[in-house]
Short mmCIF file of C-alpha atoms in Angstrom, two decimals:
data_model
loop_
_atom_site.label_atom_id
_atom_site.label_comp_id
_atom_site.label_asym_id
_atom_site.label_seq_id
_atom_site.Cartn_x
_atom_site.Cartn_y
_atom_site.Cartn_z
CA UNK A 1 38.63 -10.58 -24.29
CA UNK A 2 35.52 -12.51 -23.59
CA UNK A 3 33.41 -10.58 -21.12
CA UNK A 4 32.51 -13.76 -19.37
CA UNK A 5 36.13 -14.41 -18.47
CA UNK A 6 36.32 -11.44 -16.22
CA UNK A 7 32.97 -10.07 -15.24
CA UNK A 8 33.11 -6.88 -13.19
CA UNK A 9 31.42 -7.98 -10.03
CA UNK A 10 31.45 -6.60 -6.54
CA UNK A 11 33.54 -9.37 -5.12
CA UNK A 12 34.18 -11.54 -8.09
CA UNK A 13 31.15 -13.66 -7.27
CA UNK A 14 28.25 -14.29 -9.59
CA UNK A 15 25.07 -12.90 -8.09
CA UNK A 16 22.98 -15.93 -8.97
CA UNK A 17 22.18 -16.54 -5.33
CA UNK A 18 20.42 -13.19 -5.21
CA UNK A 19 18.31 -13.77 -8.27
CA UNK A 20 14.95 -14.06 -6.52
CA UNK A 21 15.56 -10.92 -4.48
CA UNK A 22 16.67 -9.11 -7.59
CA UNK A 23 13.65 -10.06 -9.66
CA UNK A 24 11.34 -9.24 -6.78
CA UNK A 25 13.08 -5.92 -6.19
CA UNK A 26 13.99 -6.78 -2.67
CA UNK A 27 17.54 -5.50 -2.90
CA UNK A 28 18.89 -2.08 -2.16
CA UNK A 29 19.21 0.20 -5.13
CA UNK A 30 22.99 0.10 -4.94
CA UNK A 31 23.10 -3.66 -4.94
CA UNK A 32 20.58 -3.80 -7.73
CA UNK A 33 22.78 -1.55 -9.84
CA UNK A 34 25.83 -3.67 -9.13
CA UNK A 35 23.99 -6.75 -10.27
CA UNK A 36 22.71 -4.98 -13.36
CA UNK A 37 26.27 -4.06 -14.21
CA UNK A 38 27.33 -7.61 -13.70
CA UNK A 39 24.55 -8.88 -15.94
CA UNK A 40 25.67 -6.50 -18.59
CA UNK A 41 29.03 -8.16 -18.62
CA UNK A 42 28.42 -11.78 -17.68
CA UNK A 43 26.64 -13.88 -20.23
CA UNK A 44 26.16 -16.81 -17.93
CA UNK A 45 24.40 -14.77 -15.27
CA UNK A 46 22.42 -12.83 -17.85
CA UNK A 47 21.20 -16.15 -19.19
CA UNK A 48 20.20 -17.34 -15.74
CA UNK A 49 18.38 -14.16 -14.87
CA UNK A 50 16.63 -13.96 -18.22
CA UNK A 51 15.61 -17.58 -17.92
CA UNK A 52 14.09 -16.93 -14.51
CA UNK A 53 12.27 -13.89 -15.86
CA UNK A 54 10.97 -15.96 -18.73
CA UNK A 55 9.67 -18.57 -16.31
CA UNK A 56 7.80 -15.84 -14.49
CA UNK A 57 6.35 -14.56 -17.76
CA UNK A 58 5.23 -18.04 -18.74
CA UNK A 59 3.69 -18.48 -15.31
CA UNK A 60 1.84 -15.20 -15.70
CA UNK A 61 0.34 -16.33 -18.96
CA UNK A 62 -0.53 -19.77 -17.67
CA UNK A 63 -2.04 -18.42 -14.49
CA UNK A 64 0.51 -20.13 -12.26
CA UNK A 65 1.43 -16.86 -10.67
CA UNK A 66 0.00 -13.39 -10.45
CA UNK A 67 1.18 -9.90 -11.16
CA UNK A 68 3.41 -8.72 -8.37
CA UNK A 69 1.70 -6.50 -5.86
CA UNK A 70 4.18 -3.70 -6.20
CA UNK A 71 3.62 -3.70 -9.94
CA UNK A 72 -0.13 -3.46 -9.48
CA UNK A 73 0.33 -0.56 -7.09
CA UNK A 74 2.76 1.08 -9.44
CA UNK A 75 0.45 0.77 -12.40
CA UNK A 76 -2.68 1.85 -10.62
CA UNK A 77 -0.94 4.87 -9.16
CA UNK A 78 1.02 5.98 -12.12
CA UNK A 79 -0.34 6.55 -15.55
CA UNK A 80 3.18 6.44 -16.90
CA UNK A 81 3.69 2.91 -15.63
CA UNK A 82 2.66 0.19 -18.00
CA UNK A 83 1.94 -3.48 -17.93
CA UNK A 84 4.36 -5.67 -19.73
CA UNK A 85 2.83 -7.86 -22.38
CA UNK A 86 2.85 -10.99 -20.14
CA UNK A 87 1.36 -8.97 -17.30
CA UNK A 88 -1.33 -7.62 -19.54
CA UNK A 89 -2.11 -11.07 -20.95
CA UNK A 90 -2.47 -12.28 -17.40
CA UNK A 91 -4.48 -9.32 -16.24
CA UNK A 92 -7.08 -9.68 -18.95
CA UNK A 93 -8.01 -13.17 -17.86
CA UNK A 94 -7.30 -13.07 -14.14
CA UNK A 95 -10.23 -12.01 -12.01
CA UNK A 96 -8.08 -12.02 -8.88
CA UNK A 97 -5.64 -9.47 -10.20
CA UNK A 98 -8.48 -7.40 -11.60
CA UNK A 99 -10.13 -7.44 -8.20
CA UNK A 100 -6.91 -6.46 -6.48
CA UNK A 101 -6.37 -3.61 -8.89
CA UNK A 102 -9.93 -2.45 -8.32
CA UNK A 103 -9.35 -2.66 -4.58
CA UNK A 104 -6.27 -0.55 -4.92
CA UNK A 105 -8.40 2.14 -6.43
CA UNK A 106 -10.57 2.08 -3.35
CA UNK A 107 -7.70 2.98 -1.09
CA UNK A 108 -8.13 6.59 -0.18
CA UNK A 109 -5.84 9.04 -1.86
CA UNK A 110 -3.39 10.55 0.62
CA UNK A 111 -4.83 13.94 -0.21
CA UNK A 112 -8.25 12.73 0.79
CA UNK A 113 -6.89 11.06 3.87
CA UNK A 114 -4.75 13.69 5.36
CA UNK A 115 -5.18 16.79 3.34
CA UNK A 116 -1.63 16.41 2.18
CA UNK A 117 0.01 15.71 -1.06
CA UNK A 118 -1.46 13.37 -3.56
CA UNK A 119 -0.04 10.35 -5.23
CA UNK A 120 -1.59 11.49 -8.43
CA UNK A 121 0.04 14.84 -8.05
CA UNK A 122 3.52 13.59 -7.40
CA UNK A 123 5.17 11.73 -10.15
CA UNK A 124 8.72 11.27 -9.09
CA UNK A 125 8.46 8.20 -6.98
CA UNK A 126 5.32 6.71 -8.30
CA UNK A 127 7.14 4.04 -10.15
CA UNK A 128 9.21 3.08 -7.21
CA UNK A 129 6.81 1.61 -4.88
CA UNK A 130 8.54 -1.35 -3.91
CA UNK A 131 10.68 0.22 -5.53
CA UNK A 132 12.64 0.26 -8.57
CA UNK A 133 14.60 2.78 -10.38
CA UNK A 134 12.76 5.56 -12.04
CA UNK A 135 12.02 4.45 -15.51
CA UNK A 136 11.72 6.16 -18.78
CA UNK A 137 8.73 5.34 -20.87
CA UNK A 138 9.27 1.75 -21.95
CA UNK A 139 10.38 1.15 -25.44
CA UNK A 140 8.62 -1.24 -27.73
CA UNK A 141 10.19 -4.58 -27.45
CA UNK A 142 9.46 -8.04 -28.61
CA UNK A 143 7.86 -10.17 -25.96
CA UNK A 144 10.24 -12.68 -24.50
CA UNK A 145 7.73 -14.82 -22.78
CA UNK A 146 6.98 -17.02 -25.74
CA UNK A 147 10.48 -18.35 -25.61
CA UNK A 148 10.71 -19.86 -22.19
CA UNK A 149 13.45 -22.27 -23.01
CA UNK A 150 16.03 -19.80 -24.04
CA UNK A 151 17.27 -16.56 -22.69
CA UNK A 152 16.34 -13.47 -24.53
CA UNK A 153 18.38 -10.87 -22.76
CA UNK A 154 21.94 -10.57 -23.74
CA UNK A 155 24.63 -8.48 -22.18
CA UNK A 156 24.20 -5.95 -24.92
CA UNK A 157 20.52 -5.81 -24.21
CA UNK A 158 20.30 -4.03 -20.90
CA UNK A 159 18.36 -5.60 -18.10
CA UNK A 160 15.67 -3.38 -16.62
CA UNK A 161 17.26 -1.98 -13.52
CA UNK A 162 20.30 -0.83 -15.29
CA UNK A 163 19.44 1.99 -17.56
CA UNK A 164 15.94 2.81 -16.49
CA UNK A 165 14.29 0.71 -19.14
CA UNK A 166 12.23 -2.18 -17.96
CA UNK A 167 12.43 -5.02 -20.44
CA UNK A 168 9.22 -6.33 -19.02
CA UNK A 169 7.48 -3.23 -20.28
CA UNK A 170 7.36 -4.50 -23.80
CA UNK A 171 4.14 -2.77 -24.63
CA UNK A 172 2.89 -1.11 -27.74
CA UNK A 173 0.90 1.50 -25.91
CA UNK A 174 0.08 2.59 -22.42
CA UNK A 175 -1.78 -0.43 -21.20
CA UNK A 176 -1.87 1.00 -17.72
CA UNK A 177 -3.69 4.01 -19.04
CA UNK A 178 -5.95 1.80 -21.06
CA UNK A 179 -7.21 -0.28 -18.19
CA UNK A 180 -7.67 2.62 -15.88
CA UNK A 181 -10.29 3.95 -18.18
CA UNK A 182 -12.54 0.96 -18.05
CA UNK A 183 -11.67 -0.72 -14.81
CA UNK A 184 -11.38 2.07 -12.32
CA UNK A 185 -14.07 4.68 -12.48
CA UNK A 186 -12.45 6.28 -9.48
CA UNK A 187 -14.50 9.42 -9.66
CA UNK A 188 -17.64 7.35 -9.63
CA UNK A 189 -16.44 5.39 -6.63
CA UNK A 190 -15.83 8.51 -4.61
CA UNK A 191 -18.98 10.24 -5.75
CA UNK A 192 -20.90 7.06 -5.02
CA UNK A 193 -19.32 6.71 -1.60
CA UNK A 194 -20.10 10.29 -0.75
CA UNK A 195 -23.65 10.01 -1.92
CA UNK A 196 -24.03 6.77 0.01
CA UNK A 197 -22.74 8.37 3.16
CA UNK A 198 -25.10 11.30 2.83
CA UNK A 199 -28.00 8.98 2.12
CA UNK A 200 -27.09 6.86 5.12
CA UNK A 201 -26.97 9.92 7.32
CA UNK A 202 -30.43 10.93 6.20
CA UNK A 203 -31.71 7.43 6.77
CA UNK A 204 -30.25 7.25 10.25
CA UNK A 205 -31.01 10.66 11.59
CA UNK A 206 -34.77 10.88 11.20
CA UNK A 207 -35.22 7.37 12.46
CA UNK A 208 -33.27 7.80 15.65
CA UNK A 209 -35.95 9.49 17.69
CA UNK A 210 -38.15 12.57 17.77
CA UNK A 211 -35.43 14.82 19.07
CA UNK A 212 -33.09 14.03 16.23
CA UNK A 213 -34.51 16.57 13.78
CA UNK A 214 -33.77 19.28 16.30
CA UNK A 215 -30.07 18.57 16.29
CA UNK A 216 -27.97 21.15 14.54
CA UNK A 217 -25.03 19.33 13.09
CA UNK A 218 -22.49 21.60 11.48
CA UNK A 219 -18.72 21.87 11.33
CA UNK A 220 -16.98 24.04 13.88
CA UNK A 221 -15.33 27.15 12.48
CA UNK A 222 -11.58 26.73 12.72
CA UNK A 223 -8.41 28.08 11.21
CA UNK A 224 -5.49 26.02 10.01
CA UNK A 225 -1.98 27.10 11.02
CA UNK A 226 0.49 27.60 8.22
CA UNK A 227 3.49 26.19 9.99
CA UNK A 228 5.01 22.89 8.93
CA UNK A 229 5.21 20.82 12.07
CA UNK A 230 7.63 18.02 12.60
CA UNK A 231 6.65 14.82 10.82
CA UNK A 232 4.82 12.40 13.07
CA UNK A 233 4.47 14.94 15.85
CA UNK A 234 1.29 15.93 17.58
CA UNK A 235 1.34 19.22 15.69
CA UNK A 236 1.58 17.53 12.35
CA UNK A 237 -1.25 15.13 13.09
CA UNK A 238 -3.39 17.94 14.38
CA UNK A 239 -2.61 20.00 11.28
CA UNK A 240 -3.58 17.14 9.05
CA UNK A 241 -6.82 16.83 10.93
CA UNK A 242 -7.51 20.53 10.63
CA UNK A 243 -6.78 20.53 6.93
CA UNK A 244 -9.02 17.57 6.29
CA UNK A 245 -11.70 19.05 8.52
CA UNK A 246 -11.68 22.33 6.68
CA UNK A 247 -11.78 20.40 3.41
CA UNK A 248 -14.86 18.56 4.59
CA UNK A 249 -13.13 15.20 4.74
CA UNK A 250 -14.33 14.27 8.19
CA UNK A 251 -13.35 10.64 7.89
CA UNK A 252 -9.71 11.48 7.38
CA UNK A 253 -9.89 14.27 9.91
CA UNK A 254 -11.27 11.92 12.53
CA UNK A 255 -8.37 9.53 12.08
CA UNK A 256 -5.85 12.35 12.20
CA UNK A 257 -7.35 13.77 15.39
CA UNK A 258 -7.41 10.31 16.93
CA UNK A 259 -3.74 9.90 16.09
CA UNK A 260 -3.00 13.32 17.54
CA UNK A 261 -4.76 12.32 20.73
CA UNK A 262 -2.55 9.26 20.93
CA UNK A 263 0.30 11.70 21.40
CA UNK A 264 -1.54 14.13 23.65
CA UNK A 265 -4.67 12.66 25.16
CA UNK A 266 -5.47 15.82 27.09
CA UNK A 267 -5.72 18.13 24.11
CA UNK A 268 -9.17 19.70 24.20
CA UNK A 269 -9.43 20.80 20.59
CA UNK A 270 -8.31 17.45 19.22
CA UNK A 271 -10.99 15.71 21.26
CA UNK A 272 -13.62 18.29 20.40
CA UNK A 273 -12.92 18.15 16.70
CA UNK A 274 -12.73 14.37 16.66
CA UNK A 275 -16.13 14.31 18.29
CA UNK A 276 -17.40 16.80 15.75
CA UNK A 277 -16.10 14.60 12.93
CA UNK A 278 -17.89 11.61 14.38
CA UNK A 279 -21.07 13.60 14.68
CA UNK A 280 -20.80 14.84 11.13
CA UNK A 281 -20.38 11.28 9.95
CA UNK A 282 -23.36 10.02 11.90
CA UNK A 283 -21.23 8.11 14.41
CA UNK A 284 -23.36 9.39 17.25
CA UNK A 285 -22.47 6.90 19.98
CA UNK A 286 -18.77 7.43 19.40
CA UNK A 287 -19.35 11.18 19.25
CA UNK A 288 -21.03 11.17 22.65
CA UNK A 289 -18.09 9.40 24.24
CA UNK A 290 -15.51 11.64 22.62
CA UNK A 291 -17.39 14.85 23.33
CA UNK A 292 -17.88 13.89 26.95
CA UNK A 293 -14.11 13.68 27.20
CA UNK A 294 -13.77 17.03 25.44
CA UNK A 295 -16.25 18.59 27.82
CA UNK A 296 -14.32 17.31 30.83
CA UNK A 297 -11.02 18.48 29.39
CA UNK A 298 -12.27 21.96 28.49
CA UNK A 299 -10.40 24.63 30.36
CA UNK A 300 -11.93 27.79 28.93
CA UNK A 301 -15.61 28.83 28.88
CA UNK A 302 -15.57 28.85 25.06
CA UNK A 303 -14.23 25.33 24.83
CA UNK A 304 -16.65 24.15 27.47
CA UNK A 305 -19.63 25.72 25.69
CA UNK A 306 -18.64 24.34 22.30
CA UNK A 307 -17.99 20.85 23.66
CA UNK A 308 -21.32 20.87 25.44
CA UNK A 309 -23.10 22.20 22.38
CA UNK A 310 -21.73 19.43 20.23
CA UNK A 311 -22.45 16.90 22.95
CA UNK A 312 -26.01 18.13 23.33
CA UNK A 313 -26.58 17.62 19.63
CA UNK A 314 -25.09 14.16 19.82
CA UNK A 315 -27.39 13.33 22.71
CA UNK A 316 -30.39 14.55 20.74
CA UNK A 317 -29.49 12.02 18.12
CA UNK A 318 -29.15 9.22 20.64
CA UNK A 319 -32.55 9.54 22.29
CA UNK A 320 -31.07 11.11 25.40
CA UNK A 321 -33.38 14.05 25.66
CA UNK A 322 -32.78 14.57 29.38
CA UNK A 323 -29.05 14.77 28.92
CA UNK A 324 -29.43 17.13 25.99
CA UNK A 325 -31.80 19.36 27.96
CA UNK A 326 -29.37 19.67 30.83
CA UNK A 327 -26.57 20.77 28.58
CA UNK A 328 -28.74 23.07 26.46
CA UNK A 329 -30.10 24.73 29.58
CA UNK A 330 -26.58 25.34 30.76
CA UNK A 331 -25.53 26.77 27.39
CA UNK A 332 -28.61 28.96 27.12
CA UNK A 333 -27.86 30.48 30.50
CA UNK A 334 -24.52 31.84 29.43
CA UNK A 335 -23.68 34.42 26.85
CA UNK A 336 -22.03 32.94 23.86
CA UNK A 337 -22.34 32.02 20.20
CA UNK A 338 -24.47 28.98 20.96
CA UNK A 339 -26.82 30.61 23.42
CA UNK A 340 -29.60 31.54 21.00
CA UNK A 341 -29.51 28.20 19.21
CA UNK A 342 -29.67 26.35 22.52
CA UNK A 343 -32.71 28.35 23.57
CA UNK A 344 -34.40 27.61 20.27
CA UNK A 345 -33.88 23.89 20.63
CA UNK A 346 -35.15 23.95 24.21
CA UNK A 347 -38.25 25.77 23.05
CA UNK A 348 -38.80 23.21 20.34
CA UNK A 349 -38.37 20.40 22.84
CA UNK A 350 -40.97 21.98 25.11
CA UNK A 351 -43.44 22.09 22.28
CA UNK B 1 -4.68 27.08 16.96
CA UNK B 2 -1.06 27.29 16.09
CA UNK B 3 1.43 24.58 15.37
CA UNK B 4 4.98 24.20 16.53
CA UNK B 5 7.75 26.07 14.70
CA UNK B 6 9.07 24.82 11.39
CA UNK B 7 10.65 21.42 11.73
CA UNK B 8 11.90 18.81 9.27
CA UNK B 9 9.45 17.71 6.63
CA UNK B 10 8.96 14.07 5.75
CA UNK B 11 11.27 14.50 2.79
CA UNK B 12 13.96 15.83 5.09
CA UNK B 13 13.30 13.00 7.50
CA UNK B 14 13.78 10.51 4.65
CA UNK B 15 17.08 12.09 3.74
CA UNK B 16 18.20 12.09 7.36
CA UNK B 17 17.15 8.47 7.80
CA UNK B 18 19.17 7.57 4.73
CA UNK B 19 22.15 8.98 6.59
CA UNK B 20 21.31 6.80 9.56
CA UNK B 21 19.62 9.39 11.76
CA UNK B 22 17.80 7.38 14.41
CA UNK B 23 15.38 10.17 15.24
CA UNK B 24 14.36 10.48 11.61
CA UNK B 25 13.86 6.73 11.40
CA UNK B 26 11.61 6.95 14.38
CA UNK B 27 9.57 9.67 12.74
CA UNK B 28 9.24 7.68 9.55
CA UNK B 29 8.19 4.59 11.47
CA UNK B 30 5.53 6.72 13.11
CA UNK B 31 4.35 7.98 9.76
CA UNK B 32 4.16 4.47 8.36
CA UNK B 33 2.23 3.46 11.43
CA UNK B 34 -0.23 6.29 10.93
CA UNK B 35 -0.71 5.49 7.28
CA UNK B 36 -1.16 1.78 7.97
CA UNK B 37 -3.76 2.55 10.53
CA UNK B 38 -5.58 4.97 8.29
CA UNK B 39 -5.55 2.64 5.32
CA UNK B 40 -6.53 -0.44 7.31
CA UNK B 41 -9.27 1.22 9.29
CA UNK B 42 -10.59 3.52 6.63
CA UNK B 43 -9.78 1.66 3.44
CA UNK B 44 -12.74 0.20 1.66
CA UNK B 45 -11.23 -3.10 0.73
CA UNK B 46 -13.60 -5.94 1.50
CA UNK B 47 -10.93 -8.64 1.36
CA UNK B 48 -9.04 -6.94 4.14
CA UNK B 49 -11.06 -8.68 6.80
CA UNK B 50 -8.91 -10.03 9.56
CA UNK B 51 -5.84 -8.06 8.61
CA UNK B 52 -4.35 -6.36 11.62
CA UNK B 53 -3.17 -2.83 10.95
CA UNK B 54 -0.33 -3.25 13.40
CA UNK B 55 0.94 -6.22 11.38
CA UNK B 56 0.76 -4.10 8.27
CA UNK B 57 2.54 -1.29 10.05
CA UNK B 58 5.33 -3.54 11.26
CA UNK B 59 5.85 -5.21 7.90
CA UNK B 60 5.73 -1.90 6.09
CA UNK B 61 8.34 -0.43 8.41
CA UNK B 62 10.60 -3.38 7.79
CA UNK B 63 10.11 -3.00 4.07
CA UNK B 64 10.89 0.69 4.32
CA UNK B 65 14.09 0.29 6.26
CA UNK B 66 15.25 -2.84 4.46
CA UNK B 67 14.79 -1.63 0.92
CA UNK B 68 12.49 1.33 0.50
CA UNK B 69 14.64 3.93 2.15
CA UNK B 70 17.60 3.23 -0.06
CA UNK B 71 15.43 3.59 -3.13
CA UNK B 72 13.94 6.92 -2.24
CA UNK B 73 15.70 9.60 -4.21
CA UNK B 74 14.21 12.64 -2.61
CA UNK B 75 12.63 14.07 -5.70
CA UNK B 76 9.06 13.16 -4.94
CA UNK B 77 6.52 13.22 -2.19
CA UNK B 78 7.78 11.18 0.73
CA UNK B 79 4.29 10.65 2.03
CA UNK B 80 3.10 9.20 -1.26
CA UNK B 81 6.14 6.97 -1.30
CA UNK B 82 5.46 5.72 2.21
CA UNK B 83 1.82 5.29 1.37
CA UNK B 84 2.72 3.11 -1.58
CA UNK B 85 4.90 0.96 0.63
CA UNK B 86 2.03 0.53 3.05
CA UNK B 87 -0.32 -0.48 0.24
CA UNK B 88 2.15 -2.95 -1.23
CA UNK B 89 2.67 -4.44 2.19
CA UNK B 90 -1.00 -4.74 2.84
CA UNK B 91 -1.74 -6.48 -0.43
CA UNK B 92 1.25 -8.73 0.07
CA UNK B 93 -0.06 -9.78 3.43
CA UNK B 94 -3.48 -10.38 1.95
CA UNK B 95 -1.96 -12.60 -0.70
CA UNK B 96 0.04 -14.46 1.88
CA UNK B 97 -3.08 -15.08 3.89
CA UNK B 98 -4.85 -16.32 0.78
CA UNK B 99 -1.96 -18.63 -0.01
CA UNK B 100 -1.99 -19.99 3.51
CA UNK B 101 -5.68 -20.72 3.30
CA UNK B 102 -5.21 -22.34 -0.10
CA UNK B 103 -2.46 -24.55 1.27
CA UNK B 104 -4.59 -25.60 4.18
CA UNK B 105 -7.40 -26.37 1.80
CA UNK B 106 -5.16 -28.49 -0.36
CA UNK B 107 -3.88 -30.39 2.61
CA UNK B 108 -7.36 -30.98 3.90
CA UNK B 109 -9.01 -32.16 0.71
CA UNK B 110 -5.92 -33.42 -1.14
CA UNK B 111 -7.17 -31.78 -4.24
CA UNK B 112 -3.81 -30.60 -5.35
CA UNK B 113 -4.97 -30.12 -8.86
CA UNK B 114 -7.01 -27.14 -7.87
CA UNK B 115 -4.13 -25.52 -6.05
CA UNK B 116 -2.67 -22.45 -7.59
CA UNK B 117 0.76 -21.53 -6.28
CA UNK B 118 -0.36 -17.95 -5.94
CA UNK B 119 -3.25 -19.06 -3.85
CA UNK B 120 -5.86 -17.92 -6.30
CA UNK B 121 -6.72 -21.00 -8.20
CA UNK B 122 -10.10 -20.17 -9.56
CA UNK B 123 -8.87 -18.74 -12.81
CA UNK B 124 -6.16 -21.24 -13.62
CA UNK B 125 -8.36 -23.50 -15.62
CA UNK B 126 -9.23 -20.68 -17.96
CA UNK B 127 -5.62 -20.12 -18.86
CA UNK B 128 -3.74 -22.46 -21.03
CA UNK B 129 -0.49 -22.40 -22.97
CA UNK B 130 2.68 -23.98 -21.79
CA UNK B 131 3.02 -24.00 -18.05
CA UNK B 132 6.04 -23.68 -15.84
CA UNK B 133 5.27 -27.08 -14.43
CA UNK B 134 5.59 -28.55 -17.90
CA UNK B 135 8.84 -26.73 -18.45
CA UNK B 136 10.23 -27.91 -15.16
CA UNK B 137 8.76 -31.36 -15.52
CA UNK B 138 12.08 -33.09 -15.91
CA UNK B 139 13.50 -31.59 -12.74
CA UNK B 140 13.50 -33.26 -9.37
CA UNK B 141 10.29 -32.44 -7.48
CA UNK B 142 12.32 -30.67 -4.83
CA UNK B 143 13.79 -28.34 -7.42
CA UNK B 144 10.43 -27.74 -9.03
CA UNK B 145 8.92 -26.80 -5.71
CA UNK B 146 11.76 -24.49 -4.87
CA UNK B 147 11.63 -22.66 -8.18
CA UNK B 148 7.88 -22.35 -7.99
CA UNK B 149 8.01 -21.09 -4.43
CA UNK B 150 10.66 -18.52 -5.16
CA UNK B 151 9.63 -17.21 -8.54
CA UNK B 152 5.92 -17.87 -8.72
CA UNK B 153 4.85 -17.53 -5.11
CA UNK B 154 7.15 -14.69 -4.19
CA UNK B 155 8.59 -16.52 -1.22
CA UNK B 156 11.76 -15.12 0.26
CA UNK B 157 14.93 -17.06 0.92
CA UNK B 158 14.30 -16.64 4.61
CA UNK B 159 10.79 -18.03 4.40
CA UNK B 160 11.96 -21.10 2.54
CA UNK B 161 14.78 -21.54 5.02
CA UNK B 162 12.34 -21.40 7.89
CA UNK B 163 9.98 -23.85 6.22
CA UNK B 164 12.63 -26.37 5.25
CA UNK B 165 14.93 -25.97 8.21
CA UNK B 166 17.87 -25.25 5.90
CA UNK B 167 20.26 -22.36 6.26
CA UNK B 168 19.38 -19.39 4.11
CA UNK B 169 22.68 -19.70 2.28
CA UNK B 170 21.85 -23.30 1.47
CA UNK B 171 18.53 -22.26 0.02
CA UNK B 172 20.27 -19.68 -2.12
CA UNK B 173 22.80 -22.09 -3.53
CA UNK B 174 20.19 -24.77 -3.98
CA UNK B 175 17.97 -22.46 -5.99
CA UNK B 176 20.92 -21.48 -8.14
CA UNK B 177 21.71 -25.12 -8.85
CA UNK B 178 18.09 -25.94 -9.63
CA UNK B 179 17.78 -22.99 -11.96
CA UNK B 180 20.95 -23.83 -13.82
CA UNK B 181 19.84 -27.43 -14.11
CA UNK B 182 16.50 -26.32 -15.50
CA UNK B 183 18.16 -24.09 -18.01
CA UNK B 184 20.57 -26.80 -19.09
CA UNK B 185 17.68 -29.17 -19.64
CA UNK B 186 15.89 -26.57 -21.68
CA UNK B 187 18.79 -26.19 -24.07
#
């Protein structure tokens, strides 16, 4: 029997009216599989879908379209993902896609952001961004894009979503891997960013005023709980902040503490540590505001002393010597871990 | 400092949301929101200017619950998966904004020749070979525009329906007809 006479579809309909969603991976996985099964059995639909895919490939090569965003994300995240030949042809001559791919590399890694898992470290869903079935390494396959007027996929030649082989990945080698080497010197970006931040801090601090060199900016000693708090909860956000803080990623920690404070605005430690992060990043004005809040919220002598100590240092950096003196005098009058340091700064100020 | 007792991880929340657990969906939406905010406020992407993180968050949540959730198979990091969705959404919005600006430009100077459907026309002249416009040349302009919008510009059926005032189902059937016509002409 001719397959086309009785294609096994969900409802007997041809899925041609879902073609754009299918090619753009905007369908649910179940529906995508149903369509793939249909394409495997229905020549007419397979022709239509292949023709549409060929149009896209031609457009890629002629510059009339660009590589889909989810594909760029997939390829930049996953060394196993590969450009198809038309995508690669396009990429080589398209500055816009190159720029977007480079931008993608500038997005912080989740591990850097939140002290959590890393995209690079997790492979299972990397290829599924906007999703798509997990794919095996693409097989070599003749490019179809040079034949825009005829279909090239036949029912016996599985379409990509069906059996985990993407026909668009008709590459001879790992092109994704290839470009990553020359286009995205990620390590350099991060090292450069870090060095820039440090340099900026050194440029800002001495220039602020004469009291700035007296400031003692250092992370607060903390411990990170081992529990796994509920996703999205205050505890989880705080934990992320603590992890990033301990790891020295104050930028990510600051965001995490800020998010935690969105849930509980009266949490002393979240405010204190957010202020500390800001201070450590040279965001002195923001640090003053945050640490003032922390100081007001403090409900134990230790919290109060630490908040005031951090605030005093922030004030030293913002030309507010009087404010810093007041706080340092208060700290130096009470026994505590910051007492000696406060006295030393006061003595230096007097000189 | 101590955290609350052990509670569902993101992976568990994904699985629960796949089963329709409203609480889990809420948690995931919160996570997407956090990631969108982090990426938009702390990302170092110069072209991101003007992009509102709340827009990204909203779009990313829609993408997650419309398609992404059903595609997550639970064998990888849920956070990385959500993060990818946020990034895709963000870049998609950036492209859309670029396309919008390009369209406005075209309308204002009537220099249609410089208009690239993807909104990034600067490199088109450096690319040659047969173009889709040549292939579709024999089609009615309406069909050409529809095919280009859907397959080259990444427009959705809903977007086209909104722009043209047609029902979404009409757009679907119209695209099918145009595509079949194009293929018949190519034979």
